[in-house]
CSV table of C-alpha atoms in Angstrom, one decimal:
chain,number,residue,atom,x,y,z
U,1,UNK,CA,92.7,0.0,-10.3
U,2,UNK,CA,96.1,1.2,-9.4
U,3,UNK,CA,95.1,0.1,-5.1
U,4,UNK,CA,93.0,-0.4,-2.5
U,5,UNK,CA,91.3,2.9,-2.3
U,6,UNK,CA,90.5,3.2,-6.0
U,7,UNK,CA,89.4,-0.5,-6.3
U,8,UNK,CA,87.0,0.4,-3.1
U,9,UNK,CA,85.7,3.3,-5.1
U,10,UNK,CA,85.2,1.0,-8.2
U,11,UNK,CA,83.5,-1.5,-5.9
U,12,UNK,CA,81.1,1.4,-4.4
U,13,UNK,CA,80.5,2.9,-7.9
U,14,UNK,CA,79.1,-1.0,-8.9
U,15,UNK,CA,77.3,-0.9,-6.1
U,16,UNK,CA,75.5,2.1,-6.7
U,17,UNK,CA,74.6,0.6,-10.5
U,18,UNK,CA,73.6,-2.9,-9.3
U,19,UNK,CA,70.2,-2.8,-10.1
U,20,UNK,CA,71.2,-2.3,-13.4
U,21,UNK,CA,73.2,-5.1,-13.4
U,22,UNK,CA,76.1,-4.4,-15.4
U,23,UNK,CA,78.6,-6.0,-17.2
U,24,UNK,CA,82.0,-5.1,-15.7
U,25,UNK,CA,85.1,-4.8,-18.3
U,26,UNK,CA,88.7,-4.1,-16.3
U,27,UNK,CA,91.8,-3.2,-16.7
U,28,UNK,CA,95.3,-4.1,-15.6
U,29,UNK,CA,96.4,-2.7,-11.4
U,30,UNK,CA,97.1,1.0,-12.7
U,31,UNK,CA,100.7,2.7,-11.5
U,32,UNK,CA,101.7,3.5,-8.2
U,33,UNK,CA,104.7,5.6,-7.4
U,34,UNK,CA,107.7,3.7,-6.6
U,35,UNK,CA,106.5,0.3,-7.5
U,36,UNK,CA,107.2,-1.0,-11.4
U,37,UNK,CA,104.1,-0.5,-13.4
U,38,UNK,CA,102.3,-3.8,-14.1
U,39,UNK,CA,102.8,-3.5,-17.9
U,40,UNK,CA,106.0,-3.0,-17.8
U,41,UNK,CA,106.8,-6.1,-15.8
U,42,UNK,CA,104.6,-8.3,-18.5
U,43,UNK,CA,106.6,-6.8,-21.1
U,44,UNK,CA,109.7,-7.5,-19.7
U,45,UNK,CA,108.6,-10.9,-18.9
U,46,UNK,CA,107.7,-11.3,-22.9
U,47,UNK,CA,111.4,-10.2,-23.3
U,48,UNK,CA,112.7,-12.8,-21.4
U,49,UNK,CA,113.2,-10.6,-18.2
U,50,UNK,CA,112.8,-11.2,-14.6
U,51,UNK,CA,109.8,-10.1,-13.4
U,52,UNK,CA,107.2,-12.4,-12.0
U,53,UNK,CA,108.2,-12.4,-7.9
U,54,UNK,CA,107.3,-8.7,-8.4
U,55,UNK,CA,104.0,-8.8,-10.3
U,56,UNK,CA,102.9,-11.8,-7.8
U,57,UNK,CA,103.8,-9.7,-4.9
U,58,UNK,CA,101.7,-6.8,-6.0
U,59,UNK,CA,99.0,-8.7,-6.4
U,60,UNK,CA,99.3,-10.6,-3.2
U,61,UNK,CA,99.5,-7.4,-1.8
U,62,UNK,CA,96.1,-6.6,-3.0
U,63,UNK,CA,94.5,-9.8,-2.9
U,64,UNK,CA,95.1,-8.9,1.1
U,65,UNK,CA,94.1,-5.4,1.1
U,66,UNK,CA,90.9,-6.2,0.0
U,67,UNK,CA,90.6,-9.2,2.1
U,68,UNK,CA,90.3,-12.1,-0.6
U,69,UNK,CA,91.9,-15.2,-0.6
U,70,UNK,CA,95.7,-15.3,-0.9
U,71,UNK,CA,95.7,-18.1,-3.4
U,72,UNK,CA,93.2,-16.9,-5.8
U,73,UNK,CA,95.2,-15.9,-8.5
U,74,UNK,CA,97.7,-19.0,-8.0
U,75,UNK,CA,95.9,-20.9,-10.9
U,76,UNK,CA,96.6,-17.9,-13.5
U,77,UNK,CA,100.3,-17.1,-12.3
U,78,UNK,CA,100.7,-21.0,-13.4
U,79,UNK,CA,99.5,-20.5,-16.8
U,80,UNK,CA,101.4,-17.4,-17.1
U,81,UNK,CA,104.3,-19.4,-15.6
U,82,UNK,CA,104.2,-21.5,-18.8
U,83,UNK,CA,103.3,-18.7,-21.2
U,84,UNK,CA,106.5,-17.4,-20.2
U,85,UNK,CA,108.7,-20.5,-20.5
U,86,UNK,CA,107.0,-21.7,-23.4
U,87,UNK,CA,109.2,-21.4,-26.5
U,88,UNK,CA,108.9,-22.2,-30.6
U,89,UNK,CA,105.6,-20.8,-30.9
U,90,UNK,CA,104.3,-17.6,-32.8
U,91,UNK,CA,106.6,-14.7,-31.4
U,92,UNK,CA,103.7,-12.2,-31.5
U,93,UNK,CA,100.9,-14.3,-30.2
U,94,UNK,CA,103.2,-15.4,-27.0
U,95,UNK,CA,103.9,-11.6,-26.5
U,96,UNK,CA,99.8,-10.9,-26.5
U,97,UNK,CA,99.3,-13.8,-24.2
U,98,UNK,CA,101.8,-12.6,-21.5
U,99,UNK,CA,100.7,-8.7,-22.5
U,100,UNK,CA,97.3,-9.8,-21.7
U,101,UNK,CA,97.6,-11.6,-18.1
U,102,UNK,CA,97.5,-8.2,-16.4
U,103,UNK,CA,93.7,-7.6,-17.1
U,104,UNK,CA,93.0,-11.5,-16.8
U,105,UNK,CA,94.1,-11.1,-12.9
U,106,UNK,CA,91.9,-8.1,-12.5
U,107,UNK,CA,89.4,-9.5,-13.8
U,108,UNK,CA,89.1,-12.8,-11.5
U,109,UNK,CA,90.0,-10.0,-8.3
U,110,UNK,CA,87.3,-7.8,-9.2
U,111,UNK,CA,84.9,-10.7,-9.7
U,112,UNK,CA,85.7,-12.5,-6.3
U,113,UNK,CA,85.5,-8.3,-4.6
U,114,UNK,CA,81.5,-8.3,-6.4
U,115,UNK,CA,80.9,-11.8,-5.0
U,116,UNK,CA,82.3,-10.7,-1.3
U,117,UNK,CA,79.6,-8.3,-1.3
U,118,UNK,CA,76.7,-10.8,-2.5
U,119,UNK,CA,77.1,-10.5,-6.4
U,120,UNK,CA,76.8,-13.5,-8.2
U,121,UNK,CA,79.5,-12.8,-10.7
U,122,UNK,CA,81.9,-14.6,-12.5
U,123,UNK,CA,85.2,-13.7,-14.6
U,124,UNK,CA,85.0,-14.9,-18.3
U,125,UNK,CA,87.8,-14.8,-20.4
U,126,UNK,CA,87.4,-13.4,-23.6
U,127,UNK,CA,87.0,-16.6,-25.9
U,128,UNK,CA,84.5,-17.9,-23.4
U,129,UNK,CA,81.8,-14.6,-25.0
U,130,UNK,CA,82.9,-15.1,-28.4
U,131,UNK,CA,85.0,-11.7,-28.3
U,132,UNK,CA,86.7,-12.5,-31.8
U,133,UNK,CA,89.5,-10.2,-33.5
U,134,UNK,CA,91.4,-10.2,-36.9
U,135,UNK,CA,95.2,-11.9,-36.1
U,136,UNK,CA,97.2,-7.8,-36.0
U,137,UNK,CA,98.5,-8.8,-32.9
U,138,UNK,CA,99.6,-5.7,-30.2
U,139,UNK,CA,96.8,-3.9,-32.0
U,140,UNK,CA,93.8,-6.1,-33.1
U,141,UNK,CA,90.2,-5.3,-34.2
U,142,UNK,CA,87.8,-6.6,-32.5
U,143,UNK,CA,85.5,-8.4,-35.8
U,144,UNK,CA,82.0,-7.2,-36.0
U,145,UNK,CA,80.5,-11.0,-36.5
U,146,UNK,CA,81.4,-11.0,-33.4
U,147,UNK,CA,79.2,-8.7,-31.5
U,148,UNK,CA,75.9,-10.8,-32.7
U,149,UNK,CA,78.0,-13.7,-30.6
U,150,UNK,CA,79.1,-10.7,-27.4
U,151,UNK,CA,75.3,-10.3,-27.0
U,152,UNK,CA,74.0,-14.1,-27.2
U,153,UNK,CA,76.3,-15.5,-24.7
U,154,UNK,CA,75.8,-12.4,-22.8
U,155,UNK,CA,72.2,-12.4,-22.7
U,156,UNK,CA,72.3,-16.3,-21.9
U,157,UNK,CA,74.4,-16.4,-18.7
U,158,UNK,CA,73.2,-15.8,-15.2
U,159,UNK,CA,76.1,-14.5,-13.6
U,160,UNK,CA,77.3,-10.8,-13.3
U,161,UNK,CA,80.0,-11.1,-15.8
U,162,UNK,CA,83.7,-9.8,-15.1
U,163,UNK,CA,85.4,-9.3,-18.7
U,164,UNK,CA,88.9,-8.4,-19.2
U,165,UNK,CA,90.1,-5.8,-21.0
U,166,UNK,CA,92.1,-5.1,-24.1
U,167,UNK,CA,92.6,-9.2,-24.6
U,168,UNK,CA,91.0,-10.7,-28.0
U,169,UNK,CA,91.5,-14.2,-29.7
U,170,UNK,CA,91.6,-14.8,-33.2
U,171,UNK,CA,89.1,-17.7,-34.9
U,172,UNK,CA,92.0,-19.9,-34.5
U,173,UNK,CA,92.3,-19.8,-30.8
U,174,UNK,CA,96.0,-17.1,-30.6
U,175,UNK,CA,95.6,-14.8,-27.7
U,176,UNK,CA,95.7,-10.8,-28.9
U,177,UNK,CA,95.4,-7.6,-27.7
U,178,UNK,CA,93.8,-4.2,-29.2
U,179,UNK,CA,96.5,-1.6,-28.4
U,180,UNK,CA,96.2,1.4,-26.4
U,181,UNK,CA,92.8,1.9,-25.1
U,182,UNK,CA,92.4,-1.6,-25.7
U,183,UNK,CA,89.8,-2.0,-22.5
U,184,UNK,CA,87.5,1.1,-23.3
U,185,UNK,CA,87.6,-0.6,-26.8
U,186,UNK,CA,86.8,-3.8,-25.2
U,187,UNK,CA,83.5,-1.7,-23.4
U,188,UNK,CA,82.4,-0.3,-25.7
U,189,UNK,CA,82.4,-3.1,-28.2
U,190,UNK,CA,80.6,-4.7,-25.4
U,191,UNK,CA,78.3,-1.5,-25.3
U,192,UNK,CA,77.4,-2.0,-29.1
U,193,UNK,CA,76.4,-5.7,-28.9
U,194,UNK,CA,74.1,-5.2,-26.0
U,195,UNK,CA,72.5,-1.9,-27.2
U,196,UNK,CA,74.0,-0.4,-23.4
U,197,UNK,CA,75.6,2.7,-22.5
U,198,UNK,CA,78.9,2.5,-21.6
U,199,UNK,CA,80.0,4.1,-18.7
U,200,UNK,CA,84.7,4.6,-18.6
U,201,UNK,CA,85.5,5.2,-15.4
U,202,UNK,CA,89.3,7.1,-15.0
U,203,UNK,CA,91.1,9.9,-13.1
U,204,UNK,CA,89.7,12.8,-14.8
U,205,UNK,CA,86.3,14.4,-14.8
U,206,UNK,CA,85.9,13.7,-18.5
U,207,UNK,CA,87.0,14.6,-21.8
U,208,UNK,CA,88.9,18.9,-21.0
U,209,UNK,CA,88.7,21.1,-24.1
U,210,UNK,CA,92.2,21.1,-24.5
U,211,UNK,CA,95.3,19.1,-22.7
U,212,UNK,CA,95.3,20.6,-18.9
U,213,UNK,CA,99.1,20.3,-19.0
U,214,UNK,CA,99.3,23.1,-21.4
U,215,UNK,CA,97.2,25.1,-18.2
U,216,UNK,CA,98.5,25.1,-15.4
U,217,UNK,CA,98.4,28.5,-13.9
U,218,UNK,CA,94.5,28.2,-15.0
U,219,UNK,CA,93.8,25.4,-13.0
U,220,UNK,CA,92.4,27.0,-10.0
U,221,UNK,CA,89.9,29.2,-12.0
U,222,UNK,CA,88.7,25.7,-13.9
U,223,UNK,CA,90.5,25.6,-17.1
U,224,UNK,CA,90.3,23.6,-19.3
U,225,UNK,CA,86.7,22.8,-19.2
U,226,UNK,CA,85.4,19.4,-19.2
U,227,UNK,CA,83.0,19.1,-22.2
U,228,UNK,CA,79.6,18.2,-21.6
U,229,UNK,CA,78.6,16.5,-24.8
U,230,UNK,CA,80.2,15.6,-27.5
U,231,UNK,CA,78.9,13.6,-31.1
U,232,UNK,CA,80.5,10.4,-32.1
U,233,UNK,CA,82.1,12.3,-35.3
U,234,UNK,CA,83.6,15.3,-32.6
U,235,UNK,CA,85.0,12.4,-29.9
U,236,UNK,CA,86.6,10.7,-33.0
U,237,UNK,CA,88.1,13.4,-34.0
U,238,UNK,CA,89.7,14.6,-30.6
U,239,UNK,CA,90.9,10.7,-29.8
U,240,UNK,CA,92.5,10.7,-33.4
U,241,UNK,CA,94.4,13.7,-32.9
U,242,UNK,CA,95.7,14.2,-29.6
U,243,UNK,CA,92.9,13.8,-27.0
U,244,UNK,CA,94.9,11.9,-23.6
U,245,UNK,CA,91.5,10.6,-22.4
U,246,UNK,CA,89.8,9.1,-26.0
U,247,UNK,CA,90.9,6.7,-27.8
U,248,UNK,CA,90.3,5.8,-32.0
U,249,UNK,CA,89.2,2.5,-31.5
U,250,UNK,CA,86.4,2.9,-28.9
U,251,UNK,CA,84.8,5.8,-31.4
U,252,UNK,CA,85.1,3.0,-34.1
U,253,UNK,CA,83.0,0.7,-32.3
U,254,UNK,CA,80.6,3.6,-31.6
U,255,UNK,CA,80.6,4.1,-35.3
U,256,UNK,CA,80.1,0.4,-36.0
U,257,UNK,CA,77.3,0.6,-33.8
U,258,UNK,CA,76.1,3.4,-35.7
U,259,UNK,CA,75.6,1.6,-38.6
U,260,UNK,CA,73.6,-1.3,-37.3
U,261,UNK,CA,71.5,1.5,-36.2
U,262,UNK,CA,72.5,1.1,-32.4
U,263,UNK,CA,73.2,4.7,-31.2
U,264,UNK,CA,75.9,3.7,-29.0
U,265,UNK,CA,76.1,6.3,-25.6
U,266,UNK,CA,79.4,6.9,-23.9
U,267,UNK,CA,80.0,8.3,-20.7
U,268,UNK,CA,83.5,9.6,-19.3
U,269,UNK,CA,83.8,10.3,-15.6
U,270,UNK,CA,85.6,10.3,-12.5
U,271,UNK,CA,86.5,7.3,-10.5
U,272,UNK,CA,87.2,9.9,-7.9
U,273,UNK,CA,84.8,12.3,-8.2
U,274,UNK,CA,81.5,10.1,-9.0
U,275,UNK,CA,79.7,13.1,-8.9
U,276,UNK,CA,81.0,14.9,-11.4
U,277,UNK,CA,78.7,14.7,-14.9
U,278,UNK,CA,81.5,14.0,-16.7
U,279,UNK,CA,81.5,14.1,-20.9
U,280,UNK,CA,78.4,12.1,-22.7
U,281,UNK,CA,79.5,11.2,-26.1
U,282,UNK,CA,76.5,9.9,-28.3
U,283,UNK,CA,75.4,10.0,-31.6
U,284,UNK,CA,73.4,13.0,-31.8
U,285,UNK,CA,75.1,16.2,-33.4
U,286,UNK,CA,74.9,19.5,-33.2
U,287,UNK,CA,76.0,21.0,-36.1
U,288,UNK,CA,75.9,25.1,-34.3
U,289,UNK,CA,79.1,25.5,-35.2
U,290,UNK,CA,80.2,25.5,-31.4
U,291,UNK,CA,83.6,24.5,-30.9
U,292,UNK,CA,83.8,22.0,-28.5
U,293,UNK,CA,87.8,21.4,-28.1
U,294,UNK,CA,91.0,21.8,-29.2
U,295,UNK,CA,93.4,18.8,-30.0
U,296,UNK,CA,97.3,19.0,-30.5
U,297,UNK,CA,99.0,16.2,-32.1
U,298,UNK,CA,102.6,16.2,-31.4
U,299,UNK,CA,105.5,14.9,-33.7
U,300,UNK,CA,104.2,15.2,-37.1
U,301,UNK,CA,106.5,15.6,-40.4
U,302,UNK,CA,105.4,18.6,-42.8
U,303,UNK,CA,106.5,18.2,-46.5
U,304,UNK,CA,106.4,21.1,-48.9
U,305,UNK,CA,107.3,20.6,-52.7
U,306,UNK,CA,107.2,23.4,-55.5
U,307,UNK,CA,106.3,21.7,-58.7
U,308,UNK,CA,107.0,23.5,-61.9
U,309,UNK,CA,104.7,21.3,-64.0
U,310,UNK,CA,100.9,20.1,-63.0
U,311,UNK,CA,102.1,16.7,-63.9
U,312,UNK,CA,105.1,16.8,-61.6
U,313,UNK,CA,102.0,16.5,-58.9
U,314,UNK,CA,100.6,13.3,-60.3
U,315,UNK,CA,104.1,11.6,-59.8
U,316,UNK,CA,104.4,13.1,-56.5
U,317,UNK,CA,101.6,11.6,-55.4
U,318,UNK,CA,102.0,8.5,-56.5
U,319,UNK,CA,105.0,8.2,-54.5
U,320,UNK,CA,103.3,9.4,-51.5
U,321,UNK,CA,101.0,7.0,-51.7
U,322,UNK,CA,103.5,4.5,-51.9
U,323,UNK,CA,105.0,5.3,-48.7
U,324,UNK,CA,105.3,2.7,-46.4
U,325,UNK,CA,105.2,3.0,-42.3
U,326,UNK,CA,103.9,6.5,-42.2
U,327,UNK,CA,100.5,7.6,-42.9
U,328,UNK,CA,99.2,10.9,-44.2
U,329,UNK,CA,97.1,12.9,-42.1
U,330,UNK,CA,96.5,16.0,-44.3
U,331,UNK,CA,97.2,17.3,-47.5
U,332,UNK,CA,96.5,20.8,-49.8
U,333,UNK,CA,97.3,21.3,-53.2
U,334,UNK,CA,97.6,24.8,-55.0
U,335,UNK,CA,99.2,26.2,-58.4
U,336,UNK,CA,102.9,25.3,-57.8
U,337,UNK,CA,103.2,23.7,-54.2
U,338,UNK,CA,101.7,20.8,-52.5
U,339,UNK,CA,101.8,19.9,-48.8
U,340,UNK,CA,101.3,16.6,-47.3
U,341,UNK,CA,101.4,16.1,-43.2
U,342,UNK,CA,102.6,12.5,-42.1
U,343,UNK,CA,102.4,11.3,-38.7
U,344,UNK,CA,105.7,9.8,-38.3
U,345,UNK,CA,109.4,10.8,-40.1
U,346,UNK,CA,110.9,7.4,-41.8
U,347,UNK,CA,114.1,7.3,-43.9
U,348,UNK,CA,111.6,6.6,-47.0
U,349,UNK,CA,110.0,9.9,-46.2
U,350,UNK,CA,113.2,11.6,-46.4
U,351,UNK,CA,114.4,10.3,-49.4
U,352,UNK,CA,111.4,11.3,-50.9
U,353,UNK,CA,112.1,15.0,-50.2
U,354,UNK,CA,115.6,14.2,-51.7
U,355,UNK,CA,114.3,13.9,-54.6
U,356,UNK,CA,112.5,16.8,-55.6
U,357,UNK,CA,114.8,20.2,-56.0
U,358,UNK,CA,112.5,21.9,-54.2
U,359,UNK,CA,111.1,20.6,-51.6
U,360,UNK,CA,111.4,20.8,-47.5
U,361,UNK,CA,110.3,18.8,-45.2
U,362,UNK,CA,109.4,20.0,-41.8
U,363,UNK,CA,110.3,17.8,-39.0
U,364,UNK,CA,108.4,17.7,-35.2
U,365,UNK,CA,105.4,20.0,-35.8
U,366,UNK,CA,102.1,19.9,-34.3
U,367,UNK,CA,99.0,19.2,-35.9
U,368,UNK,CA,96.5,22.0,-34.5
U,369,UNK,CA,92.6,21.0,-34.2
U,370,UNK,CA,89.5,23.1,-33.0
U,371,UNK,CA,86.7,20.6,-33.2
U,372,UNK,CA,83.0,21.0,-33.4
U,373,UNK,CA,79.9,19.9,-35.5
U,374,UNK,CA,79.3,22.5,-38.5
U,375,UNK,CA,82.2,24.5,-37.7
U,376,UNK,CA,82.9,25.3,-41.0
U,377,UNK,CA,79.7,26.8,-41.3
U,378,UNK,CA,79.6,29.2,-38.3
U,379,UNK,CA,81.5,32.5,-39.7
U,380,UNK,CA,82.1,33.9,-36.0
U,381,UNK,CA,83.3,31.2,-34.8
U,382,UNK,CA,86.0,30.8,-38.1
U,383,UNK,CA,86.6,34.8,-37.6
U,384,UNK,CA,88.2,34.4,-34.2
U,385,UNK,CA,90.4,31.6,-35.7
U,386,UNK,CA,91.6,33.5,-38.4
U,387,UNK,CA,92.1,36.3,-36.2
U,388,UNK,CA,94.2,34.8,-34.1
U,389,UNK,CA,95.6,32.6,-36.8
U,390,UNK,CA,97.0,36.5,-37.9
U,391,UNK,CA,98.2,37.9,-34.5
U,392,UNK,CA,100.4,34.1,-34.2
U,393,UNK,CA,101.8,35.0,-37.7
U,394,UNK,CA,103.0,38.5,-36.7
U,395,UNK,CA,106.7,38.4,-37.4
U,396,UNK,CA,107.4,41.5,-35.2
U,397,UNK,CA,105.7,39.9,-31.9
U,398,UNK,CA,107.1,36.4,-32.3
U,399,UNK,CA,110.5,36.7,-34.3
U,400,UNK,CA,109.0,34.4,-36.7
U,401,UNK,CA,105.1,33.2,-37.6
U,402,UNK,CA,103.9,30.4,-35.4
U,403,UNK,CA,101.9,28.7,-37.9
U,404,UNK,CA,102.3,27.1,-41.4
U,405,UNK,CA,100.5,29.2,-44.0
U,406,UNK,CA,99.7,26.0,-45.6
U,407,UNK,CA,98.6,23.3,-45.5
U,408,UNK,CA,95.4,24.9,-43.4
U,409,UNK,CA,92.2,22.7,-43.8
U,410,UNK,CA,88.6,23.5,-43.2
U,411,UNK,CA,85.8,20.7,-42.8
U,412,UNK,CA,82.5,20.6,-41.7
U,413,UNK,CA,83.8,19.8,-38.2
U,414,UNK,CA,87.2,20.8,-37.6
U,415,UNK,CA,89.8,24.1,-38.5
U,416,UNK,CA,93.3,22.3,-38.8
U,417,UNK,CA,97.0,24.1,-38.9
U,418,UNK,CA,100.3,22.9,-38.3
U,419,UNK,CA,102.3,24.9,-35.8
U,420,UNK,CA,106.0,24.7,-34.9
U,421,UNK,CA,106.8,22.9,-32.1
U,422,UNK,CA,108.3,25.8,-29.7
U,423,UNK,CA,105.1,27.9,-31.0
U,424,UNK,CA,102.3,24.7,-30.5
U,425,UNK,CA,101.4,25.8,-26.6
U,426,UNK,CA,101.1,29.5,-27.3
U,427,UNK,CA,98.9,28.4,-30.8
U,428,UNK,CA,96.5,26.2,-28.1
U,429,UNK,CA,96.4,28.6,-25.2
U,430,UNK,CA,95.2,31.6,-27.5
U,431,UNK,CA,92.7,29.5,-29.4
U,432,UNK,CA,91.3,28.6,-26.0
U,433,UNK,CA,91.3,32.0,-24.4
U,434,UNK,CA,89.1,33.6,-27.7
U,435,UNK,CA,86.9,30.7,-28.1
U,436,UNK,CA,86.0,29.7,-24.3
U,437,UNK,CA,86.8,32.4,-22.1
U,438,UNK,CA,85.4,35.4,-23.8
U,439,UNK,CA,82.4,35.0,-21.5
U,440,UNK,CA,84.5,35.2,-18.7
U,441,UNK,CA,84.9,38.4,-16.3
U,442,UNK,CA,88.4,38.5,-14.9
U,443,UNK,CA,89.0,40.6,-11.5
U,444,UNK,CA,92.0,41.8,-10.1
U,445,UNK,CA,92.8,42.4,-7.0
């Protein structure tokens, strides 16, 4: 919703679904080169910043592009006005109230852009439907109670309903927000009260098998594929690790949905390109052994002890479970050496390698991920990996090998390595070449 051209193209796609009559969940205006991005003028308001000329003036700027009444917003800009001048009250809950204005004003604009064209829709702010979350504020959960609520007032109200993004409230009334991909969270939470599919419209034709920045000079001939289907268990683990489009909390609410027995479908496409098919995500696996994608997760910490004793493991992990501030990812034990990846280096973390005699801890590496349903069973599939697990190990080609020999994990839907950091794009690239392009017939002219 970054200007007038994509919120036309929002406002045709709506159009094209109105028979269905949808629920419309928004975000904040997006980014536009050379003008301060939205978020980052709400944050620096919540600072105690300047800010607030600007963020009126893009809106104004919209609210005129789109031909709707200049003073529409002038209601919310006064209760931001106060948020922002408002003092000794909860630091946290007056950041997520500020934090949260930018979806609240799309939300009204998109409502009065339906209601232009003959839509009788309304914007609702998130306590108004019951959308409840616990009190983490900049990263709240959305409680499932809740959704029995979502649907009821849904259901009850005659309006086209305009929902804002990312925004929660606790039971006690604070304003919160549910971190990043807070308003695909917000649909799809949305999605699994109603028993609806969930359509997230962005700037890419779906979920690509692998991060397109890592292909450039492949772009031409297509590469990365956009997935056509993924399972709830494939999407989660692509979001979790590394995926720019998915996000963990949406495939939680999918999951939650999953357990109430509502089989929560996700579609990803194209604002742009409303053609394209996009990437279905639903609940329905197939455990082939196909690998779907690959997901790299920059920045992770790698630590390697040698124990002389089996009991020197017990203690060891007892203190890595008492870690604070960084969470494990992944972990392997054998005879005489454990290896734990974290997703974040602390000085508690370090200390911790301090005290063993032998131990070394890895810092900035890449956790490595080819996802698919019943990977771990499909032997062809894992041959190519190992095989090209080898030829990245090869200390004569590449000085040094690419890949940790350990920890490497195997599940029922995933192969994981950690890479080093200057090897991580070659690691990706290859993987993708043997395992999606072997089909391919390459001409040269």
């Amino acid at each position: 919703l970054a200007d007038k051209a994509a919120w036309l193209a929002v406002l045709d796609i709506l159009e094209s679904r109105r028979e269905l009559q949808p629920l419309v969940v928004v975000s904040a205006v997006g980014k536009v080169e050379g003008r301060p991005k939205v978020t980052d003028l709400l944050q620096a308001l919540a600072d105690g910043g300047e800010g607030l000329n600007t963020l009126r003036g893009i809106h104004q700027d919209l609210l005129a592009d789109l031909e709707l009444p200049l003073d529409l917003l002038d209601e919310l800009f006064s209760q931001l006005e106060k948020a922002v001048a408002e003092r000794g009250v909860d630091r946290e809950a007056r950041q997520d109230l500020i934090m949260g204005f930018g979806e609240r004003l799309s939300s009204v604009m998109m409502a009065a852009a339906l209601g232009a064209r003959g839509w009788d829709s309304r914007a609702v702010a998130p306590e108004e439907v019951g959308l409840i979350t616990d009190d983490r504020h900049q990263d709240a959960s959305i409680l499932e109670p809740s959704l029995e609520e979502l649907a009821k007032k849904v259901i009850a109200s005659r309006n086209h309903l305009v929902v804002p993004g990312y925004v929660g409230v606790t039971r006690g009334g604070q304003a919160t927000t549910l971190g990043r991909g807070g308003s695909d969270y917000t649909a799809a939470a949305f999605g699994a009260a109603l028993k609806r599919d969930v359509e997230i419209w962005t700037d890419v034709n779906g979920v690509a098998a692998a991060n397109p920045a890592l292909f450039e000079d492949m772009r031409e001939a297509g590469h990365p594929r956009t997935i056509p289907r993924l399972s709830h268990e494939e999407a989660y683990q692509m979001a979790a690790f590394g995926s720019r489009v998915l996000y963990q909390k949406c495939l939680n609410a999918a999951r939650l949905a999953g357990r109430k027995g509502r089989h929560l479908r996700m579609i990803v496409k194209n604002t742009f390109e409303p053609d394209h098919p996009g990437t279905i995500i639903e609940s329905h696996a197939s455990p082939d052994g196909t690998p779907r994608g690959i997901t790299a997760l920059e920045g992770v910490q790698l630590l390697t002890v040698y124990l002389d004793r089996e009991d020197d493991y017990h203690d060891l992990f007892r203190q890595v479970a008492d870690l604070e501030e960084t969470h494990v990812l992944m972990a392997s034990y054998s005879t005489g050496r454990a290896s734990f990846v974290f997703d974040r280096l602390t000085p508690a973390l370090e200390e911790l390698e301090r005290q063993f005699r032998d131990a070394h801890l890895s810092r900035d590496q890449v956790l490595i991920k080819v996802v698919g349903d019943g990977l771990g069973h499909n032997h062809s599939v894992l041959g190519t990996i190992h095989q090209v697990v080898d030829q990245l190990n090869d200390p004569e080609r590449y000085g040094a090998p690419l890949l940790h020999k350990s920890p490497q994990l195997l599940t029922d839907s995933t192969f994981e390595a950690v890479a080093l950091k200057r090897g991580a794009e070659l690691v990706v690239r290859t993987l993708y070449k043997e395992l999606f392009c072997q089909g391919e017939l390459n001409v040269g002219l």
